[in-house]
mmCIF file of C-alpha atoms in Angstrom:
data_model
loop_
_atom_site.group_PDB
_atom_site.id
_atom_site.type_symbol
_atom_site.label_atom_id
_atom_site.label_comp_id
_atom_site.label_asym_id
_atom_site.label_seq_id
_atom_site.Cartn_x
_atom_site.Cartn_y
_atom_site.Cartn_z
ATOM 1 C CA MET A 1 0.000 0.000 0.000
ATOM 2 C CA LYS A 2 1.338 3.401 -0.968
ATOM 3 C CA LEU A 3 0.494 6.365 1.257
ATOM 4 C CA THR A 4 1.535 10.003 1.110
ATOM 5 C CA LEU A 5 2.000 11.581 4.526
ATOM 6 C CA ASP A 6 1.938 15.324 5.125
ATOM 7 C CA VAL A 7 3.639 15.572 8.524
ATOM 8 C CA TRP A 8 3.986 18.679 10.653
ATOM 9 C CA ARG A 9 7.664 19.384 11.366
ATOM 10 C CA GLN A 10 8.614 21.902 14.050
ATOM 11 C CA PRO A 11 11.964 21.892 15.867
ATOM 12 C CA ASP A 12 10.657 23.498 19.075
ATOM 13 C CA ALA A 13 7.898 25.674 20.512
ATOM 14 C CA ALA A 14 9.688 28.920 19.658
ATOM 15 C CA SER A 15 10.313 28.065 16.002
ATOM 16 C CA PRO A 16 7.817 28.146 13.136
ATOM 17 C CA GLY A 17 6.612 24.824 11.770
ATOM 18 C CA ALA A 18 5.526 23.564 8.371
ATOM 19 C CA PHE A 19 4.237 20.441 6.675
ATOM 20 C CA GLU A 20 6.642 18.129 4.854
ATOM 21 C CA SER A 21 5.484 15.390 2.493
ATOM 22 C CA TYR A 22 6.753 11.820 2.585
ATOM 23 C CA VAL A 23 5.781 8.678 0.709
ATOM 24 C CA VAL A 24 5.614 5.253 2.342
ATOM 25 C CA THR A 25 5.351 2.583 -0.333
ATOM 26 C CA ASP A 26 5.228 -0.565 1.808
ATOM 27 C CA ALA A 27 2.455 0.193 4.317
ATOM 28 C CA THR A 28 0.149 -2.691 5.201
ATOM 29 C CA ALA A 29 -3.454 -2.726 6.381
ATOM 30 C CA GLU A 30 -2.445 -4.418 9.637
ATOM 31 C CA MET A 31 -0.158 -1.554 10.654
ATOM 32 C CA THR A 32 -1.280 0.869 13.325
ATOM 33 C CA LEU A 33 -0.808 4.581 12.789
ATOM 34 C CA LEU A 34 2.235 4.545 15.081
ATOM 35 C CA GLU A 35 3.747 1.602 13.219
ATOM 36 C CA LEU A 36 3.279 3.593 10.037
ATOM 37 C CA LEU A 37 5.267 6.424 11.622
ATOM 38 C CA ASP A 38 7.886 3.888 12.750
ATOM 39 C CA ARG A 39 8.195 2.709 9.145
ATOM 40 C CA LEU A 40 8.515 6.297 7.926
ATOM 41 C CA ASN A 41 11.230 6.963 10.494
ATOM 42 C CA ASP A 42 13.132 3.825 9.460
ATOM 43 C CA GLN A 43 13.037 5.163 5.930
ATOM 44 C CA LEU A 44 14.193 8.645 6.997
ATOM 45 C CA VAL A 45 17.066 7.269 9.080
ATOM 46 C CA GLU A 46 18.186 5.086 6.179
ATOM 47 C CA GLU A 47 18.276 8.236 4.051
ATOM 48 C CA GLY A 48 20.278 10.123 6.686
ATOM 49 C CA ARG A 49 17.402 12.473 7.493
ATOM 50 C CA GLU A 50 15.890 13.606 10.800
ATOM 51 C CA PRO A 51 13.145 11.201 11.975
ATOM 52 C CA VAL A 52 9.717 12.497 12.974
ATOM 53 C CA SER A 53 9.295 12.993 16.715
ATOM 54 C CA PHE A 54 6.097 11.579 18.177
ATOM 55 C CA GLU A 55 5.160 10.313 21.613
ATOM 56 C CA SER A 56 4.115 6.796 22.609
ATOM 57 C CA ASP A 57 4.483 4.417 25.500
ATOM 58 C CA CYS A 58 2.124 1.487 26.063
ATOM 59 C CA ARG A 59 0.667 1.324 22.540
ATOM 60 C CA GLU A 60 -2.328 -0.398 24.139
ATOM 61 C CA GLY A 61 -4.689 2.566 24.518
ATOM 62 C CA ILE A 62 -3.901 3.049 28.206
ATOM 63 C CA CYS A 63 -1.222 5.713 28.658
ATOM 64 C CA GLY A 64 -2.729 8.525 26.562
ATOM 65 C CA CYS A 65 0.643 9.647 25.193
ATOM 66 C CA CYS A 66 0.218 9.001 21.496
ATOM 67 C CA GLY A 67 -2.475 11.479 20.465
ATOM 68 C CA VAL A 68 -2.042 13.280 17.143
ATOM 69 C CA ASN A 69 -4.402 14.925 14.687
ATOM 70 C CA VAL A 70 -5.163 12.792 11.633
ATOM 71 C CA ASP A 71 -6.785 14.684 8.768
ATOM 72 C CA GLY A 72 -7.912 17.273 11.307
ATOM 73 C CA ARG A 73 -9.446 14.777 13.746
ATOM 74 C CA PRO A 74 -7.843 13.897 17.102
ATOM 75 C CA HIS A 75 -6.474 10.328 17.063
ATOM 76 C CA GLY A 76 -7.866 9.356 13.648
ATOM 77 C CA PRO A 77 -10.940 8.334 11.658
ATOM 78 C CA GLU A 78 -12.180 5.621 14.028
ATOM 79 C CA ALA A 79 -14.378 7.118 16.766
ATOM 80 C CA ASN A 80 -13.363 6.619 20.416
ATOM 81 C CA THR A 81 -10.076 4.974 19.443
ATOM 82 C CA PRO A 82 -6.569 6.169 20.437
ATOM 83 C CA SER A 83 -3.917 6.850 17.817
ATOM 84 C CA CYS A 84 -2.021 3.690 18.737
ATOM 85 C CA GLU A 85 -5.065 1.559 17.851
ATOM 86 C CA GLN A 86 -5.973 3.362 14.630
ATOM 87 C CA HIS A 87 -5.098 1.098 11.696
ATOM 88 C CA VAL A 88 -3.935 1.741 8.169
ATOM 89 C CA ARG A 89 -6.901 -0.312 6.937
ATOM 90 C CA SER A 90 -8.988 2.822 7.522
ATOM 91 C CA PHE A 91 -7.261 4.302 4.460
ATOM 92 C CA ALA A 92 -7.062 3.249 0.832
ATOM 93 C CA ASP A 93 -4.041 2.684 -1.366
ATOM 94 C CA GLY A 94 -2.834 6.036 -2.669
ATOM 95 C CA ASP A 95 -4.468 8.082 0.083
ATOM 96 C CA HIS A 96 -3.053 11.375 1.280
ATOM 97 C CA ILE A 97 -2.923 11.607 5.118
ATOM 98 C CA VAL A 98 -2.269 14.788 7.102
ATOM 99 C CA LEU A 99 -0.592 14.270 10.483
ATOM 100 C CA GLU A 100 -0.133 17.127 12.922
ATOM 101 C CA PRO A 101 0.069 17.630 16.697
ATOM 102 C CA LEU A 102 -3.028 18.014 18.844
ATOM 103 C CA ARG A 103 -4.036 21.626 18.279
ATOM 104 C CA SER A 104 -4.770 23.721 21.361
ATOM 105 C CA ALA A 105 -3.343 26.895 22.841
ATOM 106 C CA ALA A 106 -2.979 24.932 26.085
ATOM 107 C CA PHE A 107 -0.753 22.332 24.379
ATOM 108 C CA PRO A 108 2.431 24.014 23.081
ATOM 109 C CA VAL A 109 4.392 21.989 20.548
ATOM 110 C CA VAL A 110 7.561 20.443 21.955
ATOM 111 C CA LYS A 111 8.785 19.027 18.648
ATOM 112 C CA ASP A 112 7.023 17.815 15.502
ATOM 113 C CA LEU A 113 4.004 15.790 16.714
ATOM 114 C CA VAL A 114 4.855 15.990 20.426
ATOM 115 C CA VAL A 115 2.957 18.476 22.596
ATOM 116 C CA ASP A 116 3.251 19.534 26.224
ATOM 117 C CA ARG A 117 0.060 18.536 28.077
ATOM 118 C CA SER A 118 1.201 19.826 31.465
ATOM 119 C CA ALA A 119 -1.960 21.936 31.643
ATOM 120 C CA LEU A 120 -3.930 18.728 32.265
ATOM 121 C CA ASP A 121 -1.474 17.752 34.992
ATOM 122 C CA ARG A 122 -2.028 21.099 36.681
ATOM 123 C CA VAL A 123 -5.758 20.402 36.903
ATOM 124 C CA ILE A 124 -5.021 17.112 38.661
ATOM 125 C CA GLN A 125 -2.429 18.733 40.934
ATOM 126 C CA ALA A 126 -5.011 21.332 41.969
ATOM 127 C CA GLY A 127 -7.324 18.773 43.530
ATOM 128 C CA GLY A 128 -7.246 15.330 41.971
ATOM 129 C CA HIS A 129 -6.021 13.684 45.152
ATOM 130 C CA VAL A 130 -7.059 12.931 48.725
ATOM 131 C CA ALA A 131 -5.183 13.982 51.864
ATOM 132 C CA VAL A 132 -5.066 11.335 54.583
ATOM 133 C CA ASP A 133 -2.772 11.542 57.614
ATOM 134 C CA ALA A 134 -0.187 8.781 57.605
ATOM 135 C CA GLY A 135 -1.202 5.793 59.706
ATOM 136 C CA THR A 136 -4.871 6.756 59.869
ATOM 137 C CA ALA A 137 -6.196 5.289 56.617
ATOM 138 C CA PRO A 138 -8.668 2.425 57.168
ATOM 139 C CA ASP A 139 -8.359 -0.830 55.284
ATOM 140 C CA ALA A 140 -9.588 -0.555 51.717
ATOM 141 C CA ASP A 141 -12.547 -2.849 52.313
ATOM 142 C CA THR A 142 -13.683 -1.264 55.594
ATOM 143 C CA THR A 143 -16.137 1.062 53.852
ATOM 144 C CA ARG A 144 -18.420 -0.909 51.605
ATOM 145 C CA ILE A 145 -19.368 0.452 48.187
ATOM 146 C CA ASP A 146 -22.295 -0.890 46.228
ATOM 147 C CA HIS A 147 -21.603 -2.446 42.868
ATOM 148 C CA GLU A 148 -23.341 0.225 40.771
ATOM 149 C CA THR A 149 -21.400 3.054 42.428
ATOM 150 C CA ALA A 150 -18.100 1.244 42.025
ATOM 151 C CA GLU A 151 -18.764 0.535 38.346
ATOM 152 C CA MET A 152 -19.788 4.136 37.698
ATOM 153 C CA ALA A 153 -16.653 5.455 39.384
ATOM 154 C CA LEU A 154 -14.490 3.084 37.354
ATOM 155 C CA ASP A 155 -16.168 4.185 34.113
ATOM 156 C CA PHE A 156 -15.209 7.808 34.749
ATOM 157 C CA ALA A 157 -11.795 6.891 36.136
ATOM 158 C CA ALA A 158 -11.040 5.303 32.743
ATOM 159 C CA CYS A 159 -10.022 8.701 31.316
ATOM 160 C CA ILE A 160 -6.420 8.362 30.097
ATOM 161 C CA GLY A 161 -5.658 12.092 29.903
ATOM 162 C CA CYS A 162 -4.732 12.039 26.222
ATOM 163 C CA GLY A 163 -6.056 15.552 25.555
ATOM 164 C CA ALA A 164 -8.113 14.616 22.508
ATOM 165 C CA CYS A 165 -11.206 16.208 24.057
ATOM 166 C CA VAL A 166 -9.368 19.534 24.285
ATOM 167 C CA ALA A 167 -8.130 19.344 20.696
ATOM 168 C CA ALA A 168 -11.595 18.450 19.393
ATOM 169 C CA CYS A 169 -13.334 21.346 21.147
ATOM 170 C CA PRO A 170 -13.580 24.598 19.130
ATOM 171 C CA ASN A 171 -12.929 26.490 22.371
ATOM 172 C CA GLY A 172 -10.188 24.197 23.662
ATOM 173 C CA SER A 173 -12.185 23.169 26.726
ATOM 174 C CA ALA A 174 -11.063 20.515 29.211
ATOM 175 C CA SER A 175 -14.532 20.105 30.715
ATOM 176 C CA LEU A 176 -14.858 16.434 29.752
ATOM 177 C CA PHE A 177 -11.494 15.629 31.340
ATOM 178 C CA THR A 178 -12.164 17.649 34.502
ATOM 179 C CA GLY A 179 -15.743 16.428 34.814
ATOM 180 C CA ALA A 180 -14.616 12.805 34.566
ATOM 181 C CA LYS A 181 -12.158 13.310 37.420
ATOM 182 C CA LEU A 182 -14.673 15.157 39.591
ATOM 183 C CA THR A 183 -17.384 12.529 39.022
ATOM 184 C CA HIS A 184 -15.043 9.656 39.800
ATOM 185 C CA LEU A 185 -13.693 11.180 43.012
ATOM 186 C CA ALA A 186 -17.067 12.443 44.259
ATOM 187 C CA ALA A 187 -18.598 8.974 43.979
ATOM 188 C CA LEU A 188 -16.298 7.187 46.411
ATOM 189 C CA PRO A 189 -16.402 7.594 50.213
ATOM 190 C CA GLN A 190 -12.612 7.606 50.533
ATOM 191 C CA THR A 191 -12.275 10.697 48.321
ATOM 192 C CA ARG A 192 -15.594 12.403 49.050
ATOM 193 C CA GLN A 193 -14.310 14.210 52.156
ATOM 194 C CA GLU A 194 -12.553 16.896 50.067
ATOM 195 C CA ARG A 195 -15.262 17.114 47.427
ATOM 196 C CA GLY A 196 -16.017 20.829 47.747
ATOM 197 C CA ARG A 197 -12.451 22.095 47.959
ATOM 198 C CA ARG A 198 -11.482 19.821 45.108
ATOM 199 C CA ALA A 199 -14.225 21.090 42.816
ATOM 200 C CA VAL A 200 -13.338 24.747 43.332
ATOM 201 C CA ALA A 201 -9.607 24.193 42.917
ATOM 202 C CA MET A 202 -9.811 21.982 39.850
ATOM 203 C CA VAL A 203 -12.402 24.057 38.014
ATOM 204 C CA ASP A 204 -10.521 27.304 38.740
ATOM 205 C CA GLN A 205 -7.332 25.763 37.366
ATOM 206 C CA MET A 206 -9.168 24.410 34.323
ATOM 207 C CA GLU A 207 -10.623 27.822 33.538
ATOM 208 C CA HIS A 208 -7.178 29.401 33.873
ATOM 209 C CA ASP A 209 -5.585 27.222 31.185
ATOM 210 C CA PHE A 210 -8.473 26.138 28.962
ATOM 211 C CA GLY A 211 -11.423 27.648 27.147
ATOM 212 C CA PRO A 212 -15.139 27.389 27.995
ATOM 213 C CA CYS A 213 -17.241 24.386 27.023
ATOM 214 C CA SER A 214 -18.764 24.656 23.547
ATOM 215 C CA THR A 215 -21.588 22.182 24.390
ATOM 216 C CA TYR A 216 -21.296 20.697 20.879
ATOM 217 C CA GLY A 217 -20.105 17.308 22.101
ATOM 218 C CA GLU A 218 -17.082 16.794 19.832
ATOM 219 C CA CYS A 219 -15.070 15.781 22.884
ATOM 220 C CA ALA A 220 -17.113 12.653 23.601
ATOM 221 C CA LEU A 221 -16.863 11.504 19.973
ATOM 222 C CA VAL A 222 -13.066 11.295 20.070
ATOM 223 C CA CYS A 223 -12.534 10.155 23.685
ATOM 224 C CA PRO A 224 -10.730 6.769 23.602
ATOM 225 C CA ALA A 225 -12.119 5.858 27.024
ATOM 226 C CA GLY A 226 -15.702 6.546 25.989
ATOM 227 C CA ILE A 227 -16.257 9.131 28.725
ATOM 228 C CA PRO A 228 -19.886 10.238 28.251
ATOM 229 C CA LEU A 229 -20.928 13.819 27.657
ATOM 230 C CA THR A 230 -22.669 13.769 31.044
ATOM 231 C CA ALA A 231 -19.235 14.277 32.639
ATOM 232 C CA ILE A 232 -19.364 17.906 31.540
ATOM 233 C CA ALA A 233 -22.380 18.527 33.777
ATOM 234 C CA ALA A 234 -20.270 17.635 36.809
ATOM 235 C CA VAL A 235 -18.097 20.722 36.325
ATOM 236 C CA GLY A 236 -20.897 23.177 37.041
ATOM 237 C CA LYS A 237 -22.717 20.874 39.443
ATOM 238 C CA GLU A 238 -19.727 20.191 41.688
ATOM 239 C CA ARG A 239 -18.626 23.821 41.840
ATOM 240 C CA MET A 240 -22.145 25.045 42.598
ATOM 241 C CA ARG A 241 -22.470 22.412 45.314
ATOM 242 C CA ALA A 242 -19.186 23.623 46.809
ATOM 243 C CA PHE A 243 -20.324 27.242 46.968
ATOM 244 C CA LEU A 244 -23.696 26.329 48.463
ATOM 245 C CA ARG A 245 -21.957 24.274 51.153
ATOM 246 C CA GLY A 246 -19.223 26.792 51.784
ATOM 247 C CA ARG A 247 -16.499 24.703 50.072
ATOM 248 C CA ALA A 248 -15.970 22.643 53.213
ATOM 249 C CA SER A 249 -17.126 19.263 51.933
#
């Protein structure tokens, strides 16, 4: 299979970038998008040229590192699928594919297809944790949780922090990401004690670095973890609850 790749090349955040075209003549349908980039880089190294920088780790849809824009869509043509599980079979022989970094003002380009998603980390650092004095934590199974609550919490905890929701949103909102974290942590008794303070801190940090929610729902369509659009409602709900209760709980 022959594919033409228009790849965004940018040496660093301070330098201008531009697309460069490459042709891969031996792509196969079984290849993932990242394996296609591996093949391109093998070809570039053989030619004595600079390989394309992109990020990956687990390549199993768990770590959230690999996100790129494919033909303008975060991760690729398959809905709710990370870049590392997007396959070349989604394209036809002779296709032209545009690959660029996740586009958001909150995600500065580090190099080529690699972006800095520290803004998401700052949201977690603001309140995505629980403070328990050392030696005072009860055994994990002391407080019983019903099955439905546990399953719901796990569904929202599945967010892998890839940033696709931000890149898909016209306003660059992180409401789906933040709402998933707030919903997960508010559901469990072990983390519920700081619910109010957490909501205020995380939402304030989110609004500092990201844009407002567009309410169009593009974020849920590209989320590899399948986080539902209902997560967005938790952003306003949890902050309002915090103000009504005086932020204490």
